[in-house]
Coordinates of C-alpha atoms (C1' of nucleotides) in Angstrom, one line a residue:
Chain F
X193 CA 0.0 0.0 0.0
X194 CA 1.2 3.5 -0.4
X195 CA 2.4 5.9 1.6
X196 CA -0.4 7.8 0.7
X197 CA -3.2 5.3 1.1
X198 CA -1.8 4.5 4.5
X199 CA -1.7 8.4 5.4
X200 CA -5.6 8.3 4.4
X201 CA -6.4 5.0 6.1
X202 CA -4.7 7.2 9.2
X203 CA -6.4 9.9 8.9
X204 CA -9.7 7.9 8.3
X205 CA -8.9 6.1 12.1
X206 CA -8.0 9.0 13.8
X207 CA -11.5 11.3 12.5
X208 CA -13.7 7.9 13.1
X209 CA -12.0 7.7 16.8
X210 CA -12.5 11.0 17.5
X211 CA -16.2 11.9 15.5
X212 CA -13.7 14.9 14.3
X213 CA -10.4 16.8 14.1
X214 CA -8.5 20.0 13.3
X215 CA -5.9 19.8 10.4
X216 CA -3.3 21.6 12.9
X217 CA -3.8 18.0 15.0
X218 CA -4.2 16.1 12.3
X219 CA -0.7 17.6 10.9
X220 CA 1.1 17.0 14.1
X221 CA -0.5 13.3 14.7
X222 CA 1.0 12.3 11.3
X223 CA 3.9 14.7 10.9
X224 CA 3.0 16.3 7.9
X225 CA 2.0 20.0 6.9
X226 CA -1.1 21.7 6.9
X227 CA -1.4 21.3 3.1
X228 CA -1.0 17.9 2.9
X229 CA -3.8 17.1 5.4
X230 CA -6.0 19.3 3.6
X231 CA -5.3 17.6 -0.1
X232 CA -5.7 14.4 1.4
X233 CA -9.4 15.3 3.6
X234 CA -10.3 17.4 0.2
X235 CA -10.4 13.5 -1.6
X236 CA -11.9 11.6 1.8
X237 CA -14.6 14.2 1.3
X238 CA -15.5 13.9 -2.5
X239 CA -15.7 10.6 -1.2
X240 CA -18.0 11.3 1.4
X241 CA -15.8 9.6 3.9
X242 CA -15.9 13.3 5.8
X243 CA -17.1 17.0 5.9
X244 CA -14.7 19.6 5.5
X245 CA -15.5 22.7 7.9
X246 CA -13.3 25.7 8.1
X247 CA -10.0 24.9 10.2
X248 CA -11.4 20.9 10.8
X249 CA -12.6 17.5 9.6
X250 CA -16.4 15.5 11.3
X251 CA -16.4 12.2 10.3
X252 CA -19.7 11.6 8.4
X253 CA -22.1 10.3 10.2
X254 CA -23.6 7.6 7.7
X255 CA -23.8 4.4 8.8
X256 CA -23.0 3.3 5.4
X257 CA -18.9 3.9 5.8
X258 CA -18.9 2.7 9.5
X259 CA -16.7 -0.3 9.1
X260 CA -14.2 1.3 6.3
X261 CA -11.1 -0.2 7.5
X262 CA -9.5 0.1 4.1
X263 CA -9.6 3.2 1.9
X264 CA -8.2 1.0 -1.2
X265 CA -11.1 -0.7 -1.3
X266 CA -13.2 1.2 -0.1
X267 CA -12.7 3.7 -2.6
X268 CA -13.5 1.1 -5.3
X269 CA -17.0 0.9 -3.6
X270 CA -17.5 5.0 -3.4
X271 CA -16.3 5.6 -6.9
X272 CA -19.8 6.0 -7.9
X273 CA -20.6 8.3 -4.8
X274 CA -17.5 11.0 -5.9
X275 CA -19.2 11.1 -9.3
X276 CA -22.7 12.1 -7.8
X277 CA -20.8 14.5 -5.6
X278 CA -18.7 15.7 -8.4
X279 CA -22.0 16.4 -10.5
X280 CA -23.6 17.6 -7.5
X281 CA -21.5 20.4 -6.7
X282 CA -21.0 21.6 -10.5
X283 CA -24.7 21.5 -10.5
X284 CA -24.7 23.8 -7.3
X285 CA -22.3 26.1 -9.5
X286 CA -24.9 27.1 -11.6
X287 CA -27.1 28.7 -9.6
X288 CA -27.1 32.8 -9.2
X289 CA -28.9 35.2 -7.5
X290 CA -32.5 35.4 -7.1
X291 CA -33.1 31.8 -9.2
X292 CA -36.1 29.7 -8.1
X293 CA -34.8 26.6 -7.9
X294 CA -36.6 23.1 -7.6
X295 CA -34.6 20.1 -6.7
X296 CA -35.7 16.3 -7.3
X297 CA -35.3 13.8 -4.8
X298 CA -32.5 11.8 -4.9
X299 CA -28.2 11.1 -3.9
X300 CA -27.2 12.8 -6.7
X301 CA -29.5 16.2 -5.9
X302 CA -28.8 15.5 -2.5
X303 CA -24.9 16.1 -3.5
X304 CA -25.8 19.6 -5.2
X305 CA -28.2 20.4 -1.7
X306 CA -24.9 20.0 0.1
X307 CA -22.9 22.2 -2.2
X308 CA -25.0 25.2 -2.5
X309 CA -23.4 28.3 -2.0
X310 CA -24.5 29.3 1.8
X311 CA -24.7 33.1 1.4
X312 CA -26.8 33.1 -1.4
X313 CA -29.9 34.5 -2.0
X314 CA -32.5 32.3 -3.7
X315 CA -35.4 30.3 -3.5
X316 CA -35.8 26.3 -3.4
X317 CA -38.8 24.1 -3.3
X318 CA -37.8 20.4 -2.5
X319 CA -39.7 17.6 -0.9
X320 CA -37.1 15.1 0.3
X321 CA -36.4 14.9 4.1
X322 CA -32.5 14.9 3.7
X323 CA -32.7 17.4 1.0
X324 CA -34.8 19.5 3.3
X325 CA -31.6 19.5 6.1
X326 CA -29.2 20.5 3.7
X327 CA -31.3 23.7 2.9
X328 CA -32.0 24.9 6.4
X329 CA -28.2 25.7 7.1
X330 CA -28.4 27.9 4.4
X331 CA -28.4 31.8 5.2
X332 CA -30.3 33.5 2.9
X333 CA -32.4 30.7 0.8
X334 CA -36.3 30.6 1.2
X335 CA -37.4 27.0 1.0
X336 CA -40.3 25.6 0.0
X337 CA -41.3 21.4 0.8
X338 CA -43.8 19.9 -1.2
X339 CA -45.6 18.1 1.3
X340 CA -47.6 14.5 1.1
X341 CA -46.8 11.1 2.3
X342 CA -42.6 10.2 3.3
X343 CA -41.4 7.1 2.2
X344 CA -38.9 5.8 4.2
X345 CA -36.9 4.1 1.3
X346 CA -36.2 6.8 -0.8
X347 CA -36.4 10.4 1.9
X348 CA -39.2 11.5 -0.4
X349 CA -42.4 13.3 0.2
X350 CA -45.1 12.8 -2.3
X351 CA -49.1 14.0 -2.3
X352 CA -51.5 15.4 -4.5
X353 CA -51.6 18.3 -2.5
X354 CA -47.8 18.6 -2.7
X355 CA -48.2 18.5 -6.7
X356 CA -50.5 21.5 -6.3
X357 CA -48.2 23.5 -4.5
X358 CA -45.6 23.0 -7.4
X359 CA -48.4 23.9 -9.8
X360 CA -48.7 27.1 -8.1
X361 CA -45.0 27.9 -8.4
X362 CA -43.0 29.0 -11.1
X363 CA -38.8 28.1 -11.2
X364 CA -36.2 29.5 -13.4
X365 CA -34.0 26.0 -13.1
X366 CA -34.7 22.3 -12.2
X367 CA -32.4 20.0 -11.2
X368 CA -33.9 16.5 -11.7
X369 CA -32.4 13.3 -11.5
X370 CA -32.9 9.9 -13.1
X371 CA -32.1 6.2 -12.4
X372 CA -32.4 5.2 -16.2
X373 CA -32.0 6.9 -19.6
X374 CA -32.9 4.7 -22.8
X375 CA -33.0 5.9 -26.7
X376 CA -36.2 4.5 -27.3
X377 CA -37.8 4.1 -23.8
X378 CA -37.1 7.6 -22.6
X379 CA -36.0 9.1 -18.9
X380 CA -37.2 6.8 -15.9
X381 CA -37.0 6.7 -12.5
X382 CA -37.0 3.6 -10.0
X383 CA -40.7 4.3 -8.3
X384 CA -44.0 5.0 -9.7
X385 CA -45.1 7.3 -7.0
X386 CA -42.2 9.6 -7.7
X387 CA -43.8 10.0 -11.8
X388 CA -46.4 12.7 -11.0
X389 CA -44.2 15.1 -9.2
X390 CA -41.4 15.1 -11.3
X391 CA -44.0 15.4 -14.5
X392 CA -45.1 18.8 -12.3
X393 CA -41.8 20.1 -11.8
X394 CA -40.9 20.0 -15.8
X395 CA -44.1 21.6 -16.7
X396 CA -43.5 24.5 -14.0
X397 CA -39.9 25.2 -15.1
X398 CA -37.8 27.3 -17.5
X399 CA -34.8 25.2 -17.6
X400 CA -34.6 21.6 -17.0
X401 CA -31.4 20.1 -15.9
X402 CA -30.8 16.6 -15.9
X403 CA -28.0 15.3 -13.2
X404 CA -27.0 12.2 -13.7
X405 CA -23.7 9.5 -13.3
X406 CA -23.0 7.9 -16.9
X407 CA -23.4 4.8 -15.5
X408 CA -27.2 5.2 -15.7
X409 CA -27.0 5.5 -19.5
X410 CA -28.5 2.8 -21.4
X411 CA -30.2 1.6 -18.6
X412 CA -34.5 1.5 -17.8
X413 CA -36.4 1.6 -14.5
X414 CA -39.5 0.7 -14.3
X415 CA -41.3 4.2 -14.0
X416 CA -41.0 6.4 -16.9
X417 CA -41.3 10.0 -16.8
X418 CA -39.8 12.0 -19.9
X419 CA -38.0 12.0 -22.9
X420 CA -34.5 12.9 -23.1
X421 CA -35.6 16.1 -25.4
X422 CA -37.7 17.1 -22.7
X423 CA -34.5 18.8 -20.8
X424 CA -32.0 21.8 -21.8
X425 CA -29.1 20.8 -20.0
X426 CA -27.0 17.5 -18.6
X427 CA -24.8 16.7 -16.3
X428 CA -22.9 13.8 -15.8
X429 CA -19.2 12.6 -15.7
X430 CA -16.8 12.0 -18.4
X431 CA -17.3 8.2 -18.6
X432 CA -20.5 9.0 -21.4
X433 CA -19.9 7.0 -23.8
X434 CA -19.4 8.6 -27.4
X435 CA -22.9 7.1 -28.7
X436 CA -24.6 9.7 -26.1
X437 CA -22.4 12.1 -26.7
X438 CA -23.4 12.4 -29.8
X439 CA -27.3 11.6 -29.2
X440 CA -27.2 14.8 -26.8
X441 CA -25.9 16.7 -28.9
X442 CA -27.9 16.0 -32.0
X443 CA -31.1 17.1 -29.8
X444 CA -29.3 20.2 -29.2
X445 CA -29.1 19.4 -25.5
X446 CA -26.2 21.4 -23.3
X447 CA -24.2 18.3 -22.2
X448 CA -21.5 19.2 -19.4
X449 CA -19.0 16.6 -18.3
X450 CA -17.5 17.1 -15.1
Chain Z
X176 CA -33.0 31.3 31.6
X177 CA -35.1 28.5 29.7
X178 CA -34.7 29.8 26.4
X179 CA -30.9 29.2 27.1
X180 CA -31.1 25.9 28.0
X181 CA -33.5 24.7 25.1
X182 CA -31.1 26.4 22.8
X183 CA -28.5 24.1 24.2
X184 CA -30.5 21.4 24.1
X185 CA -31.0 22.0 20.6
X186 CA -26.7 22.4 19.8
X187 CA -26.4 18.9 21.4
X188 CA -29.0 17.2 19.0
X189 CA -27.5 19.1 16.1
X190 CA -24.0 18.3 17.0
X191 CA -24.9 14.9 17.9
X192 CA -26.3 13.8 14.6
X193 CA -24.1 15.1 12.3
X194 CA -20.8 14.4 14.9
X195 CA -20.2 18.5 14.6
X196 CA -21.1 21.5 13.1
X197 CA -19.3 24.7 12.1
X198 CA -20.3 27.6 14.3
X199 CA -21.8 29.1 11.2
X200 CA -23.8 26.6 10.5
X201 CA -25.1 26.4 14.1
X202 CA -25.6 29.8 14.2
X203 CA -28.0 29.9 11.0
X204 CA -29.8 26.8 12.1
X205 CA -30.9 28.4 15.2
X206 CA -31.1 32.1 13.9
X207 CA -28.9 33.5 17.0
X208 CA -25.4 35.5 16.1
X209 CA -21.8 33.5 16.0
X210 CA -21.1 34.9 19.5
X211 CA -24.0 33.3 21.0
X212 CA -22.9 29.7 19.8
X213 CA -19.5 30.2 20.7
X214 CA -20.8 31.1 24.7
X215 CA -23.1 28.8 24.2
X216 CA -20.5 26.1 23.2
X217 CA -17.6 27.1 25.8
X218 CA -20.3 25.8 28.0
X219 CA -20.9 22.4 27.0
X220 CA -17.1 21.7 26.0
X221 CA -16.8 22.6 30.0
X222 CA -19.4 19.6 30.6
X223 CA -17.4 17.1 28.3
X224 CA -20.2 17.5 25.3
X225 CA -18.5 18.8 22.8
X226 CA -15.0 19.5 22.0
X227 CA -14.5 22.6 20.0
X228 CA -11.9 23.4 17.6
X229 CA -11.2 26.6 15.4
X230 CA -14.7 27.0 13.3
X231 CA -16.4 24.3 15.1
X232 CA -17.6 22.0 17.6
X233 CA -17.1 18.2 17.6
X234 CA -19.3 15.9 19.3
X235 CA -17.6 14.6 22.1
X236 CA -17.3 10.9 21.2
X237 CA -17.1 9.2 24.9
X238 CA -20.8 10.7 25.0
X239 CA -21.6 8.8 22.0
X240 CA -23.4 5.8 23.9
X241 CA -25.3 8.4 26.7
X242 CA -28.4 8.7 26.7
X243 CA -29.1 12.5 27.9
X244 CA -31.7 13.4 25.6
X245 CA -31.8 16.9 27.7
X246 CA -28.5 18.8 28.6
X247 CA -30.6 20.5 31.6
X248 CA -30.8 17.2 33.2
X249 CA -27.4 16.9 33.8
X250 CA -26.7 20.3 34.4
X251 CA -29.7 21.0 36.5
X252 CA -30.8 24.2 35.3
X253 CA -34.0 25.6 34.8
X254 CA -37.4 24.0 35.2
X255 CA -39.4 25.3 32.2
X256 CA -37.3 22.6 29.8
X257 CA -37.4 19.3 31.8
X258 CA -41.6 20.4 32.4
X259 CA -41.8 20.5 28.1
X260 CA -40.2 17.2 28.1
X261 CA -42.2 15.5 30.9
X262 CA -45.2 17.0 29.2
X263 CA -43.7 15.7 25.8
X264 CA -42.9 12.4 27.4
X265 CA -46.5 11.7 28.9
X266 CA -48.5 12.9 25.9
X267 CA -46.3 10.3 23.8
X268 CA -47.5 7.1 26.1
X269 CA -50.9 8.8 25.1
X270 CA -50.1 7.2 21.6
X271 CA -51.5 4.0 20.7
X272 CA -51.4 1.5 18.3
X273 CA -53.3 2.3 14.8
X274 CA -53.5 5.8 16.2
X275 CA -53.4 8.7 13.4
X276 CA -52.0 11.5 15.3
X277 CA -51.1 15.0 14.2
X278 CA -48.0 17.0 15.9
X279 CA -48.1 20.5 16.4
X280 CA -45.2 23.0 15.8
X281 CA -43.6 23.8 18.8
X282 CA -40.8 22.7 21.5
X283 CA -43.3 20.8 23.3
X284 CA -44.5 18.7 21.3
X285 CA -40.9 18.5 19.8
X286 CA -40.1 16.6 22.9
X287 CA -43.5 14.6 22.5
X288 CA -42.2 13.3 19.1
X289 CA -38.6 12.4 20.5
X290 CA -40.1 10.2 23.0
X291 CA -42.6 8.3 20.7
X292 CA -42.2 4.8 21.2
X293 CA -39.5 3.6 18.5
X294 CA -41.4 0.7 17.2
X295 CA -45.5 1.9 17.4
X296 CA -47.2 1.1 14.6
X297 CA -49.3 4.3 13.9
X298 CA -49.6 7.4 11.1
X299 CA -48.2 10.8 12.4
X300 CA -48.7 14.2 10.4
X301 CA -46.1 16.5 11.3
X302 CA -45.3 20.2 9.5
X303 CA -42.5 21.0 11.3
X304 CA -38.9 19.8 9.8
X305 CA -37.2 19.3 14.0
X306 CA -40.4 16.8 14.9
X307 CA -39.6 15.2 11.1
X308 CA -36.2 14.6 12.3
X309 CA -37.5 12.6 14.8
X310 CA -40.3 10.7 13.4
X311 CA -38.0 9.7 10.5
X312 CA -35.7 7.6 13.2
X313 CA -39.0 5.4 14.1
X314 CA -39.3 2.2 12.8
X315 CA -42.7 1.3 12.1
X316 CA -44.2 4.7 11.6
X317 CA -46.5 5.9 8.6
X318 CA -45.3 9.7 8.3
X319 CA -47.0 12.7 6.6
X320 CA -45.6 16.4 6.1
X321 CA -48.1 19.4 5.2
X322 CA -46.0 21.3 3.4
X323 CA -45.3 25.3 2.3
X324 CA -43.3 27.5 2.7
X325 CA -40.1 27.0 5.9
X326 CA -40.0 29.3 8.4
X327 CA -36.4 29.5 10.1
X328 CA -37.2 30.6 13.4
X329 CA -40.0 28.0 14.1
X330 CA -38.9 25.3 11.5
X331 CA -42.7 25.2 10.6
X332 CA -43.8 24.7 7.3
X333 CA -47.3 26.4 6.4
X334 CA -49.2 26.5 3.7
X335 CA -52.8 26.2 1.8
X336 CA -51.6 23.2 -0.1
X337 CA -50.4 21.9 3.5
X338 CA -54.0 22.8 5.0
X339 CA -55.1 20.8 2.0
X340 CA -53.7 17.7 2.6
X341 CA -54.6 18.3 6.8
X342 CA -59.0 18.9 5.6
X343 CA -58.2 15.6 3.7
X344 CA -57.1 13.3 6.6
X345 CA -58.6 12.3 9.9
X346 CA -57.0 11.8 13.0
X347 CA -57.8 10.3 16.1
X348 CA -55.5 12.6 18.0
X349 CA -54.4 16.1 17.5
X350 CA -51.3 17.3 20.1
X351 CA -51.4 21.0 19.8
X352 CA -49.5 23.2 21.7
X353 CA -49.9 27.0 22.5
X354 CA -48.0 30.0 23.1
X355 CA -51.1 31.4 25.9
X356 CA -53.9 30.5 27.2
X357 CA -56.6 33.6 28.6
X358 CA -59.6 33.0 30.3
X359 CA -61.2 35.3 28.5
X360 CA -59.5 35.8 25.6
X361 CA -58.9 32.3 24.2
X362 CA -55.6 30.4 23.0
X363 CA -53.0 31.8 21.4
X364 CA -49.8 31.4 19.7
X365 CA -46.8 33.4 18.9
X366 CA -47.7 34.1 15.2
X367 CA -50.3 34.7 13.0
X368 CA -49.1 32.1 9.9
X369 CA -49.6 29.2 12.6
X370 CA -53.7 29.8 13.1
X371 CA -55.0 28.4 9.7
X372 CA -53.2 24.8 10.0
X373 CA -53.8 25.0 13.8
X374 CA -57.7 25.3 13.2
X375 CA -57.4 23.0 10.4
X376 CA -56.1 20.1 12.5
X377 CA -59.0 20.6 15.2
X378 CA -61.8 20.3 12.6
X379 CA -60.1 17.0 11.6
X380 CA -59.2 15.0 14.9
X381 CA -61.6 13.5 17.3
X382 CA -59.4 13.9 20.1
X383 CA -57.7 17.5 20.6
X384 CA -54.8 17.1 23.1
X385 CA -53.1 21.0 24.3
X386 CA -49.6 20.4 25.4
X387 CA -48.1 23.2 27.2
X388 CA -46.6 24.3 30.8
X389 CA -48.3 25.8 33.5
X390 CA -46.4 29.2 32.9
X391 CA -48.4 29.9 29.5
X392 CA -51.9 30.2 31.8
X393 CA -52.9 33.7 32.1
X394 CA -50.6 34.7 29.2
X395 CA -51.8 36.4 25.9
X396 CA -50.1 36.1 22.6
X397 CA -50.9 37.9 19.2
X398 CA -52.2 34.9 17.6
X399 CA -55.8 33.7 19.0
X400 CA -56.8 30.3 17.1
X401 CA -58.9 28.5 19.4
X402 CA -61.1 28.7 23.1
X403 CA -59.9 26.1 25.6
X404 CA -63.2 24.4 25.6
X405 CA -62.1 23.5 22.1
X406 CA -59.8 20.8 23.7
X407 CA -60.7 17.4 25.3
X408 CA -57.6 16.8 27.0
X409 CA -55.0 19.6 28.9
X410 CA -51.4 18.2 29.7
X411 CA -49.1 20.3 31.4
X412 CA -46.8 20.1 35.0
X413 CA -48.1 20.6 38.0
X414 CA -47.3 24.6 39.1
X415 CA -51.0 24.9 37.8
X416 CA -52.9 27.5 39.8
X417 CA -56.1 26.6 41.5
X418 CA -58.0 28.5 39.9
X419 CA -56.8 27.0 36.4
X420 CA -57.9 24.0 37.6
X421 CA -61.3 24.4 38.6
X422 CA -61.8 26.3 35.2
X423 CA -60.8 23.0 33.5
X424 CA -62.9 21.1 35.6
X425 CA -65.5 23.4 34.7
X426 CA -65.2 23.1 31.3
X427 CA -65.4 18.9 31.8
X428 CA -61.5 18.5 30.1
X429 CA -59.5 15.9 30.8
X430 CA -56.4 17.6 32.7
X431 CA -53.1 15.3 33.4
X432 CA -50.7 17.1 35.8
X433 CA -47.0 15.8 35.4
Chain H
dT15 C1' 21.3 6.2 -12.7
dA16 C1' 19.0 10.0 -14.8
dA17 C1' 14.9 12.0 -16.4
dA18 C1' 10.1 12.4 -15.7
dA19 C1' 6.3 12.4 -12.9
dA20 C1' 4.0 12.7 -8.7
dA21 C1' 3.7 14.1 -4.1
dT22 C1' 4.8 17.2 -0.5
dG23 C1' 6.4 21.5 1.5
dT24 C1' 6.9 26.6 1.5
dT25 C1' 5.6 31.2 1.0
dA26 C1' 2.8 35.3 0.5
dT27 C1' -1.7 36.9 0.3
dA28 C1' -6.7 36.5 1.0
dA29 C1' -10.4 34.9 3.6
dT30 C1' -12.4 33.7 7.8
dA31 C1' -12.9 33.1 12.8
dA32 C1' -11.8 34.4 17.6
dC33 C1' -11.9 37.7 21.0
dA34 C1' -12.6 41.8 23.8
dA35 C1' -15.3 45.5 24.9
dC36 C1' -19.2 47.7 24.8
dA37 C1' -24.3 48.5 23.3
dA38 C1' -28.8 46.7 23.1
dA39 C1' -32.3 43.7 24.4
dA40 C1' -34.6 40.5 27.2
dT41 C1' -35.5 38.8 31.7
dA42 C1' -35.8 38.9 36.6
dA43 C1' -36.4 41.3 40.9
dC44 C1' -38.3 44.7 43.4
Chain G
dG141 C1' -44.4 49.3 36.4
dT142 C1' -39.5 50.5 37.2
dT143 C1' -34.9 49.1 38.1
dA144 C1' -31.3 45.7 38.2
dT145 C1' -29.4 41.8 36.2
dT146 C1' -28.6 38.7 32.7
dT147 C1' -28.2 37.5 28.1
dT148 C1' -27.4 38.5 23.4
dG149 C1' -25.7 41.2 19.6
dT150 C1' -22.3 44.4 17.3
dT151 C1' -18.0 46.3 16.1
dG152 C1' -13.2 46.7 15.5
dT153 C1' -9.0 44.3 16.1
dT154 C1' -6.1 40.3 16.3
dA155 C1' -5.2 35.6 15.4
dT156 C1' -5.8 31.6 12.5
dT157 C1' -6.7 29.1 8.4
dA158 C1' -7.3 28.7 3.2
dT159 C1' -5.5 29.1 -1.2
dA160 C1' -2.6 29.6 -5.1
dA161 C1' 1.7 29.5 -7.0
dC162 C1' 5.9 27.8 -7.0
dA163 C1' 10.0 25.1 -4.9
dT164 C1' 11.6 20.9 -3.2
dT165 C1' 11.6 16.2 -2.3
dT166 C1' 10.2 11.6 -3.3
dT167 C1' 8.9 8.0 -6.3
dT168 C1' 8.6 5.9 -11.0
dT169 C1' 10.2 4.5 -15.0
dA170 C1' 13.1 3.9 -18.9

DNA sequence: TAAAAAATGTTATAATAACAACAAAATAAC
DNA sequence: GTTATTTTGTTGTTATTATAACATTTTTTA
């Protein structure tokens, strides 16, 4: 194993241990500078391993990475999870002032939650629990949840009364996400109940952006809910195969690869 | 004095679930300046809570398998918090299986949905994004949000969508809780976006439960939304005047000193 | 082994947080 | 109610951390 890797593997014992650390005690425990410590917590974030705060590192609380107790691998596991977050947090990039934001439910939208800038001043309507907690540490964003029925599985909130409060909203951008994308068989998405509001938020937006990994290209869900044409923008990573890059761009769709 | 220690109270849980917290982010979260958080935080890193570090706190991880779900237990401070979360705590046993309850916004009933009994099978409509916090951790619980617009300082969610979905439900109990409560002047709450879903959730539950403590009797807030013969059932501590409860009696409600 | 590549360290500057001291507001006491 | 006390907020200053750009060291590879 590398230096490196071992360094991480460290860093990733002492954080765990401690639920948290500064990267002046994280420098001394290991011997290395500042900078260092901050590259290496800069890649344990992306993979979601921690969360970076001014002057320290908290050891993410998901259960999912309690029993890491090998970066090498585990980082084979989370390679999908950096995408998402990588995708997230250019998505997160494109919002300015005073946009009206909608986000779908969802890990990948739940990535571009977490990176939105926290000073600025905007609007978002969500209706995911998790998404939800991401929003309210922002400063100056007005949020909006789409109430209705939360299902445990998937964070989300869902009603008919929850569709009526998007129908009664207008947003300049929305971010929604997708668990399959087929030529013929269009966008779809993993659960039937989540069809209605995501069919809501398209027809009550100016641009639709469509955040996805390339991993879910070629693939079909059960639930379908758009076409491909039906969106303005994309976002995935730079693993698209050439056959979509060339499909996007024939329908004239912004692709970015991140 | 109490205001203090529920604020506290409120750092712990934060800092608790998510291991730490920037002080920025604690300070927007509970809509108090960055100096408050830090005093507030010098204080629990003196009773072993937290450990702070440049920017932020770090839950202190010996305290990981503690179960103080209220700092002013172990600190022994003022009365006002442990009275909400006895009130909160007796109000939960209330709950039965197959119940459909609705939670009021508020602190009170915050601590009734934190002691909810982990594996009750029941449906619980909440509109407040602390109390959905909670209901999300239990196991075998059917949970609904009326949704709308957040507000920061209350965490309540309001809205005619949300009143919507609350005038197309039932419940067999409604736990409401109140700001004042004036013999002549009726109950009230602190603002005026909280009376429509508070008098929608009356016309739809057969039981109507008020939570609060015996300090709110006599008081007047700007808000009036219902009379207390409205209620079946009072729960609060028992500091109760006399004279409060003979008026109960009077009025033939259910009262449940704790 | 030398050259190339990668990783780490250093420095100066910019950004952010801590702190102290005082002002304002809220609460308690009379 | 009014005054005293406590709590919270604000401001200016100081201390600390982040970042970028470049230098140095270490590791790879031919």
């Amino acid at each position: 194993m590398s230096k490196k890797t071992d360094r991480r593997n460290q860093l990733i014992d002492i954080i765990r241990a401690k639920n948290g650390a500064s990267i002046k005690e994280l420098a001394n425990l290991l011997d290395v500078s500042e900078m260092t410590i901050r590259r290496d917590l800069a890649v344990l974030e992306e993979d979601n391993i921690v969360n970076n705060v001014y002057g320290a590192a908290i050891y993410n609380p998901d259960k999912k990475y309690d029993s890491i107790d090998n970066y090498e691998i585990s980082t084979a596991q989370t390679k999908q999870d950096s995408e998402k977050n990588k995708i997230g947090a250019f998505a997160a990039s494109l919002i300015e002032p005073r946009d009206i934001i909608v986000i779908d439910t969802g890990t990948t939208t739940e990535n571009l939650a977490k990176h939105i800038d926290d000073t600025i001043e905007a609007t978002a309507l969500c209706y995911n629990a998790n998404i939800l907690n991401y929003l309210r540490a922002k400063e100056n964003l007005t949020i909006f949840i789409a109430g209705g029925r939360y299902h445990t599985k998937t964070q989300m909130v869902e009603s008919a009364e929850g569709i009526s409060l998007i129908n009664s909203m207008r947003f300049t951008k929305a971010f929604i996400s997708a668990a399959g994308v087929h030529q013929n068989l269009g966008v779809t998405c993993a659960y039937a109940y989540e069809v209605p509001t995501k069919k809501a938020i398209l027809k009550s937006s100016v641009e639709k952006i469509l955040l996805l990994d390339s991993s879910k290209f070629g693939k079909v869900k059960t639930a379908y809910f758009a076409d491909l044409s039906d969106f303005d923008v994309i976002i995935t990573d730079d693993s698209l195969p050439t056959e979509w890059r060339e499909e996007i761009e024939r329908l004239q769709i912004k692709l970015y690869l991140v």
